PDB file of C-alpha atoms in Angstrom:
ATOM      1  CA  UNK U   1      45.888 -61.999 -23.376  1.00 51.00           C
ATOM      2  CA  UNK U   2      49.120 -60.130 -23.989  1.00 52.00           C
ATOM      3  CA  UNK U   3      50.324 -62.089 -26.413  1.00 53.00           C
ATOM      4  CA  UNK U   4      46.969 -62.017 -28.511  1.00 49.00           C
ATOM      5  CA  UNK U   5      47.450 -58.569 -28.309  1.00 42.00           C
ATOM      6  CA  UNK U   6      50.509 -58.323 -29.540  1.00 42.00           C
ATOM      7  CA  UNK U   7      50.125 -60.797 -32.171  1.00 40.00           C
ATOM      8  CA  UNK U   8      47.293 -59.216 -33.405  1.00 40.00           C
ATOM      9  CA  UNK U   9      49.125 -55.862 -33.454  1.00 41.00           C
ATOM     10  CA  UNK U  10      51.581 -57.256 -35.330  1.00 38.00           C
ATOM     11  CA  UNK U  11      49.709 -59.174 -38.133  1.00 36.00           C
ATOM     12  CA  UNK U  12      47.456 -55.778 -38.585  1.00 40.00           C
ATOM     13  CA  UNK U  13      51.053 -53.593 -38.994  1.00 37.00           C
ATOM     14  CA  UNK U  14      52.196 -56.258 -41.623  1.00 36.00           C
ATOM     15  CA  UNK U  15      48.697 -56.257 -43.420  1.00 36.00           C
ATOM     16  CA  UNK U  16      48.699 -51.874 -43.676  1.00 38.00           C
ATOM     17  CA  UNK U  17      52.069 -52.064 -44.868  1.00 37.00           C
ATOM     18  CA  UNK U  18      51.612 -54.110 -47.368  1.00 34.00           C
ATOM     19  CA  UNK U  19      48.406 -52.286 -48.383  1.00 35.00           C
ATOM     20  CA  UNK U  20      50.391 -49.068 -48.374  1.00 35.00           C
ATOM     21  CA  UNK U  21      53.815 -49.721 -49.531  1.00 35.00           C
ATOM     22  CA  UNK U  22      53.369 -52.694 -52.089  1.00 36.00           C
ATOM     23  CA  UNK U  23      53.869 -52.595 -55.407  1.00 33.00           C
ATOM     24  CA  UNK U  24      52.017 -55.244 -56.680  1.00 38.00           C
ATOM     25  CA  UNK U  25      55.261 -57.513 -57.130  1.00 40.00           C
ATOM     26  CA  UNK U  26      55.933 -55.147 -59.942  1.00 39.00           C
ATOM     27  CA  UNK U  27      59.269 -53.499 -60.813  1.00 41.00           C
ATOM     28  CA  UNK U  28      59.398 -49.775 -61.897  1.00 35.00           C
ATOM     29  CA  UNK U  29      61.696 -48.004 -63.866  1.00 43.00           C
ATOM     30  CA  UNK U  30      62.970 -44.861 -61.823  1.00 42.00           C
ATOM     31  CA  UNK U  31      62.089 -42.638 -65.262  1.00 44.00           C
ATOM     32  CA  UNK U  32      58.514 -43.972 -65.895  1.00 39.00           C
ATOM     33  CA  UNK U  33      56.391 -41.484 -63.569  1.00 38.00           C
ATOM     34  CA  UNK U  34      53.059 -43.126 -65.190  1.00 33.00           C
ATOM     35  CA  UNK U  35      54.055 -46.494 -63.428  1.00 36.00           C
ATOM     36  CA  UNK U  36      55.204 -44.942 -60.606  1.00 32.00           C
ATOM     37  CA  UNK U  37      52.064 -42.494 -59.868  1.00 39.00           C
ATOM     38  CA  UNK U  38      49.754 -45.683 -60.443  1.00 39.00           C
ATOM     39  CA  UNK U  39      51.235 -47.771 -57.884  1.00 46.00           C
ATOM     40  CA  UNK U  40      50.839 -44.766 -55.193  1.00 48.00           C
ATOM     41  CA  UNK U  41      47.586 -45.339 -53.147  1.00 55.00           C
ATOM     42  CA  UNK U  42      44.872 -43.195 -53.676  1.00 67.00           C
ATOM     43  CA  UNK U  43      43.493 -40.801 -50.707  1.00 83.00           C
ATOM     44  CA  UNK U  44      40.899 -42.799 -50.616  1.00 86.00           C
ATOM     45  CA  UNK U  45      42.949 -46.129 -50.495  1.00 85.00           C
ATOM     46  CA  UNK U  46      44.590 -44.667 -47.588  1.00 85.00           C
ATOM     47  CA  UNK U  47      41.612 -43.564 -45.680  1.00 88.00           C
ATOM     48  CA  UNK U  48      40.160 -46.278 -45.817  1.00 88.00           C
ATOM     49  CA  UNK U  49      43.504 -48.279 -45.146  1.00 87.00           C
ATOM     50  CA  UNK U  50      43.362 -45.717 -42.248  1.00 86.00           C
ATOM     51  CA  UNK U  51      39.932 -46.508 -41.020  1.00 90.00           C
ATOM     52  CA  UNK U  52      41.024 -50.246 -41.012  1.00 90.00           C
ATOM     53  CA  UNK U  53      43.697 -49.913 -38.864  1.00 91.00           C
ATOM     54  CA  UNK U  54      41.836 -47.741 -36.213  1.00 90.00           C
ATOM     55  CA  UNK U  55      39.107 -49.932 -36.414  1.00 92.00           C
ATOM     56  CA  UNK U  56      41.811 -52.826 -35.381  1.00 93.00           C
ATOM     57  CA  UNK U  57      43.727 -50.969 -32.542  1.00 94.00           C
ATOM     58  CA  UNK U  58      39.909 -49.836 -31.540  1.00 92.00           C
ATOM     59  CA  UNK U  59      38.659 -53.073 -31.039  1.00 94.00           C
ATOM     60  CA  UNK U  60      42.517 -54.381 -29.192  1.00 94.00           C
ATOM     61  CA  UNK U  61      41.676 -51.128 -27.186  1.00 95.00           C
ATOM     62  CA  UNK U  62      38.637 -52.818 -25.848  1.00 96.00           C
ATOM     63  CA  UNK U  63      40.831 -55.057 -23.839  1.00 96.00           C
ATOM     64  CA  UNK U  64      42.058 -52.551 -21.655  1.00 96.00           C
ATOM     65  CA  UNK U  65      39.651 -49.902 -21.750  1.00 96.00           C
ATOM     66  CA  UNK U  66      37.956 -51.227 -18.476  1.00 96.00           C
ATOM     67  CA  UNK U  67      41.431 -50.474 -16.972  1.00 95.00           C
ATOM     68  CA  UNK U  68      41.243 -46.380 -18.219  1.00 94.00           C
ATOM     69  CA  UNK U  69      37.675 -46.626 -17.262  1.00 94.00           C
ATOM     70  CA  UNK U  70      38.335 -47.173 -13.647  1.00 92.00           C
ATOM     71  CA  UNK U  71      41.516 -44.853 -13.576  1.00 90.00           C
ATOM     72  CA  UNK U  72      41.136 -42.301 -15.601  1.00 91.00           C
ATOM     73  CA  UNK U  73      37.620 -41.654 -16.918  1.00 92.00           C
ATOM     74  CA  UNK U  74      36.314 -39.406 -14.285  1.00 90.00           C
ATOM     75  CA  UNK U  75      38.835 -36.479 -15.544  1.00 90.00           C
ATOM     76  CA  UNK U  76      39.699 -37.651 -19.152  1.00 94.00           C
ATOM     77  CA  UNK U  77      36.065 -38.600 -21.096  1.00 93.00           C
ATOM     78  CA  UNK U  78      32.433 -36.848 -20.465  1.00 94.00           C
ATOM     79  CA  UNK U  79      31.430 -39.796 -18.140  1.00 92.00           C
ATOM     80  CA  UNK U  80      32.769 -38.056 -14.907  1.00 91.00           C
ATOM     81  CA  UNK U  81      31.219 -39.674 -11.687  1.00 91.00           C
ATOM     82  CA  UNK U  82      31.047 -36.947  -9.368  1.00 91.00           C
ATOM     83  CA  UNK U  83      32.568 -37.543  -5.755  1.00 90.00           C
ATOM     84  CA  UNK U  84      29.978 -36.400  -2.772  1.00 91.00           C
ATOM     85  CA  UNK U  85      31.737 -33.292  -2.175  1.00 91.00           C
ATOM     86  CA  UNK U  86      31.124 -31.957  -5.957  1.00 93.00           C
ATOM     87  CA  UNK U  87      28.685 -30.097  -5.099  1.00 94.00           C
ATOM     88  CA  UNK U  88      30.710 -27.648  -2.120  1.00 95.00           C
ATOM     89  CA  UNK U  89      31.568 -24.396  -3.823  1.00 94.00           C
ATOM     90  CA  UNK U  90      35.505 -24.533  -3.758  1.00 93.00           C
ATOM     91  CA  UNK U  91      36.196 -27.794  -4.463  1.00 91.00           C
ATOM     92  CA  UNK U  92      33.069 -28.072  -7.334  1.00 95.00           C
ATOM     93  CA  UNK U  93      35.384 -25.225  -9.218  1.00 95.00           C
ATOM     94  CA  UNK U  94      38.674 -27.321  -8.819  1.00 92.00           C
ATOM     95  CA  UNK U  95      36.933 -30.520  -9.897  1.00 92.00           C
ATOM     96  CA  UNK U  96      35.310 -28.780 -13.124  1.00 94.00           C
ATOM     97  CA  UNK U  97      38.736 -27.001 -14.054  1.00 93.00           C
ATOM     98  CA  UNK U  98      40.885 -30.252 -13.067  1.00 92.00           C
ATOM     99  CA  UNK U  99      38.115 -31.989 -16.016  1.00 93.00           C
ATOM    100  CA  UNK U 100      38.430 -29.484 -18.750  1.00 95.00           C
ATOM    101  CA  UNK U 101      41.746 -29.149 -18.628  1.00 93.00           C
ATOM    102  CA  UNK U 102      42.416 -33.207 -18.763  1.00 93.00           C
ATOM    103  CA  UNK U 103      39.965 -33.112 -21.643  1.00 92.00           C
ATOM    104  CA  UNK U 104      41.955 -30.987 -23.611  1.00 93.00           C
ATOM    105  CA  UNK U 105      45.021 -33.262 -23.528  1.00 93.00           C
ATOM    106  CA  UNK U 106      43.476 -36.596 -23.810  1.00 93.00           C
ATOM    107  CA  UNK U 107      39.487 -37.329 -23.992  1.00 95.00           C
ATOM    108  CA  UNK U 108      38.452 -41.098 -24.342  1.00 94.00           C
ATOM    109  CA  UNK U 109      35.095 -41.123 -24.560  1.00 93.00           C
ATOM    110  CA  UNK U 110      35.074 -41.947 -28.075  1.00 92.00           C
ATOM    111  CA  UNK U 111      37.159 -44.922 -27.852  1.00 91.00           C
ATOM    112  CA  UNK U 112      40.424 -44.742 -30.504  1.00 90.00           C
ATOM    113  CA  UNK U 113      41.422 -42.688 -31.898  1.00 89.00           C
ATOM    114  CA  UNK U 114      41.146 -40.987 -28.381  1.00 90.00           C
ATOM    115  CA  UNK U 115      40.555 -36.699 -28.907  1.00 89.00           C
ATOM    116  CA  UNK U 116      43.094 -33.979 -27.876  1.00 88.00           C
ATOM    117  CA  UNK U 117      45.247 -31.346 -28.714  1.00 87.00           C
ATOM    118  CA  UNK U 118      48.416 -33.251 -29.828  1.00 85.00           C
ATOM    119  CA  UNK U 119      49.059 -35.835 -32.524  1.00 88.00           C
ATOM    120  CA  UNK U 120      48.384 -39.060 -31.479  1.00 88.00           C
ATOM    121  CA  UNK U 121      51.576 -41.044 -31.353  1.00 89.00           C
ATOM    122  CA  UNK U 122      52.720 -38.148 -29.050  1.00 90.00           C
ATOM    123  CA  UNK U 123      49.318 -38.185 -26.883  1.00 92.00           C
ATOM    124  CA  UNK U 124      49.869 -42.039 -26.533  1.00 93.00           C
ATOM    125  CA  UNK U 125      53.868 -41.566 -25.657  1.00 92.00           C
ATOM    126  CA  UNK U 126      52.529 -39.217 -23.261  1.00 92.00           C
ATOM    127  CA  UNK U 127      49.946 -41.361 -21.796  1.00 94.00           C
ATOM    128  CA  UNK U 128      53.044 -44.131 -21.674  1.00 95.00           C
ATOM    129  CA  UNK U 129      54.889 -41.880 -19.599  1.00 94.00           C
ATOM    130  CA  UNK U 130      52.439 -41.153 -17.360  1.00 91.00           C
ATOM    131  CA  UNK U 131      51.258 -44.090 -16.565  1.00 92.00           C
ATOM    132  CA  UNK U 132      55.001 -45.972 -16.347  1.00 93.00           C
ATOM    133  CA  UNK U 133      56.122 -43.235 -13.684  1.00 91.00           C
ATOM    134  CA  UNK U 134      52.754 -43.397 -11.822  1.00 85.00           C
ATOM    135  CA  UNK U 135      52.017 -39.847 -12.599  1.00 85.00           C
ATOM    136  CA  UNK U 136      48.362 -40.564 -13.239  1.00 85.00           C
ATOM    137  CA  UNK U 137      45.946 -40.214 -11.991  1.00 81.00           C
ATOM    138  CA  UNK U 138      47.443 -37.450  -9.938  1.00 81.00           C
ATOM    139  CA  UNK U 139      47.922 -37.820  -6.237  1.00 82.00           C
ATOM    140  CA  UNK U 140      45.268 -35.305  -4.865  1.00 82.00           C
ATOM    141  CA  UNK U 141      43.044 -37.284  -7.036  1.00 80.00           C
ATOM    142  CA  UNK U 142      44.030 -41.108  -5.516  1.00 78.00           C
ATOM    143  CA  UNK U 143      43.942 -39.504  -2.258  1.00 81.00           C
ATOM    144  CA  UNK U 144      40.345 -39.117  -2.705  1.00 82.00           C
ATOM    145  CA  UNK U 145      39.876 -42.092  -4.798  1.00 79.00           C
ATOM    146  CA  UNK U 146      41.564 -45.188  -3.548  1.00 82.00           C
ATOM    147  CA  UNK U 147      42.999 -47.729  -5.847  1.00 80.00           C
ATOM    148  CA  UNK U 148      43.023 -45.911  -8.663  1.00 83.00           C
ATOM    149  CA  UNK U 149      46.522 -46.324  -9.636  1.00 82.00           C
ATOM    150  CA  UNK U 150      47.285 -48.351 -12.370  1.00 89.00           C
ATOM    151  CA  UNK U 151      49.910 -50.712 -11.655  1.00 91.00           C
ATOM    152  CA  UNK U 152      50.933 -54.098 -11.558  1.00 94.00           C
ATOM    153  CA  UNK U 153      49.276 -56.576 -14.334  1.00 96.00           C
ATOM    154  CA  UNK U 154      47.506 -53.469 -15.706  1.00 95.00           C
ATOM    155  CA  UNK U 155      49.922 -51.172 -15.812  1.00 95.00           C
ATOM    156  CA  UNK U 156      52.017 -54.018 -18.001  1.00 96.00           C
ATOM    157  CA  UNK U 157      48.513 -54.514 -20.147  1.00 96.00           C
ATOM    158  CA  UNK U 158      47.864 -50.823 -20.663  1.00 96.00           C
ATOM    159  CA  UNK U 159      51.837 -50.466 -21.783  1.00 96.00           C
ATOM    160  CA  UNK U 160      52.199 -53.028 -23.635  1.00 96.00           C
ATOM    161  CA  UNK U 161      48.896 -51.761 -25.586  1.00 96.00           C
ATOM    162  CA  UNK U 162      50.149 -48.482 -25.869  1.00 95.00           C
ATOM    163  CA  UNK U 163      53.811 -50.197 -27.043  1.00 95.00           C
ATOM    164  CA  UNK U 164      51.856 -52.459 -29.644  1.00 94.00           C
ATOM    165  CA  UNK U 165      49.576 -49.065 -31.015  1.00 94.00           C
ATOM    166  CA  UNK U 166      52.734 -47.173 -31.685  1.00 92.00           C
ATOM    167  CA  UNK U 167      54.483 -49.512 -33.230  1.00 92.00           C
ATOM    168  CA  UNK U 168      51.701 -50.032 -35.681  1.00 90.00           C
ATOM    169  CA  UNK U 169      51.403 -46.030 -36.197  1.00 87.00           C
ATOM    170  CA  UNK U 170      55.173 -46.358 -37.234  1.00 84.00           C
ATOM    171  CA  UNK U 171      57.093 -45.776 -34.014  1.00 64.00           C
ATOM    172  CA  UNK U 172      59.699 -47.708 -32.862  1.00 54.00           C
ATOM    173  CA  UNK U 173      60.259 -48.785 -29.293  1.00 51.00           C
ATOM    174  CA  UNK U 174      63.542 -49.269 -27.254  1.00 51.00           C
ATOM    175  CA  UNK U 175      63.836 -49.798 -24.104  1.00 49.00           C
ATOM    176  CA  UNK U 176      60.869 -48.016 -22.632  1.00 47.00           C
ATOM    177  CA  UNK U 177      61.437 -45.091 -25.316  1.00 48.00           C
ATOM    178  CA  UNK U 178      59.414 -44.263 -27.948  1.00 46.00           C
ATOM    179  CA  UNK U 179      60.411 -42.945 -31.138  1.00 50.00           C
ATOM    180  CA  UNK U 180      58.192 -41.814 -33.864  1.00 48.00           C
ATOM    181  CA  UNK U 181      58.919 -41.509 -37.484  1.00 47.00           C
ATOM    182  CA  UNK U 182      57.999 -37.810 -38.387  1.00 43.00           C
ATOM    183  CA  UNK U 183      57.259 -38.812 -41.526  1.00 39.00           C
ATOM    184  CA  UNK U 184      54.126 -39.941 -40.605  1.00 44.00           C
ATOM    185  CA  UNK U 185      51.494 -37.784 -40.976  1.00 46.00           C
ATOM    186  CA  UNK U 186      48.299 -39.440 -42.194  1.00 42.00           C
ATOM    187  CA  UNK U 187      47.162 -40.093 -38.455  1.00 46.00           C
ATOM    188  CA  UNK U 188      45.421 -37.294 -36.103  1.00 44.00           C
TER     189      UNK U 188
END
């Protein structure tokens, strides 16, 4: 399964660079704007050269998603499964601030490209991060929710998923660092 992730990562990042960076097998001549300026893609070119590529990492994404879905979901999408004790004044408030707060950072409910307040090649680095140092979900949460930690196999799936998106948003990975190209822009 990793691998045909990672393969198909890779094939997709060679496919949208080609569609965004090719010229046609044509040479330019550095003063010849006209030649130049056609060979740029066109918004639209690169929406939908946009669209294609989400539409790829969406459907890779489906290969772990059962994994977030387990760990994560309650907090970080609008399909929260409420524990017994919800409904105690004290810990109801906690539990509804704890949600709309992890909403605002990430919110996968939509599948990818997940919603939140930060680009997304710095919401995924995050979501690395997390995950790698066993941050999430937090510990008053497993305490309550037992095996919700995502490690092992998973934790390697989800990572190397995360590792394989990046890389085909134009970041660069090195041991367990991420680096992303500010350049790119044309992503949420």
């Amino acid at each position: 399964m990793k691998k045909g992730v990672v393969a198909t990562s890779l094939v997709m990042l060679a496919i949208t660079a080609t569609m965004l960076t090719a010229h046609g097998g044509k040479t330019h001549d550095e003063n010849d704007s006209t030649e130049v300026e056609a060979q740029v893609p066109s918004d639209s070119a690169q929406e939908a050269a946009r669209l294609e590529l989400f539409a790829s990492i969406n459907a890779s994404y489906q290969t772990i998603k059962p994994i977030l879905m387990r760990s994560c979901y309650d907090c970080h999408s609008n399909q929260t499964h409420f524990p017994w004790y919800y409904k105690i004044p004290g810990p109801k408030q906690l539990i509804d601030s704890d949600i709309k707060e992890a909403n605002t950072h990430v919110n996968f409910s939509n599948d990818f490209p997940f919603s939140g307040h930060g680009k997304l090649g710095e919401t995924l680095k995050a979501i690395r991060e997390e995950i790698d140092e066993g941050e999430m979900p937090p510990i008053l949460y497993r305490m309550m929710h037992w095996g919700r930690l995502i490690e092992g196999a998973q934790k390697d799936s989800v990572i190397e998923w995360i590792d394989s998106t990046l890389i085909l948003l134009g970041g660069k990975i090195t041991d367990s660092s991420v680096t992303l190209r500010s350049n790119l822009d044309w992503y949420p």
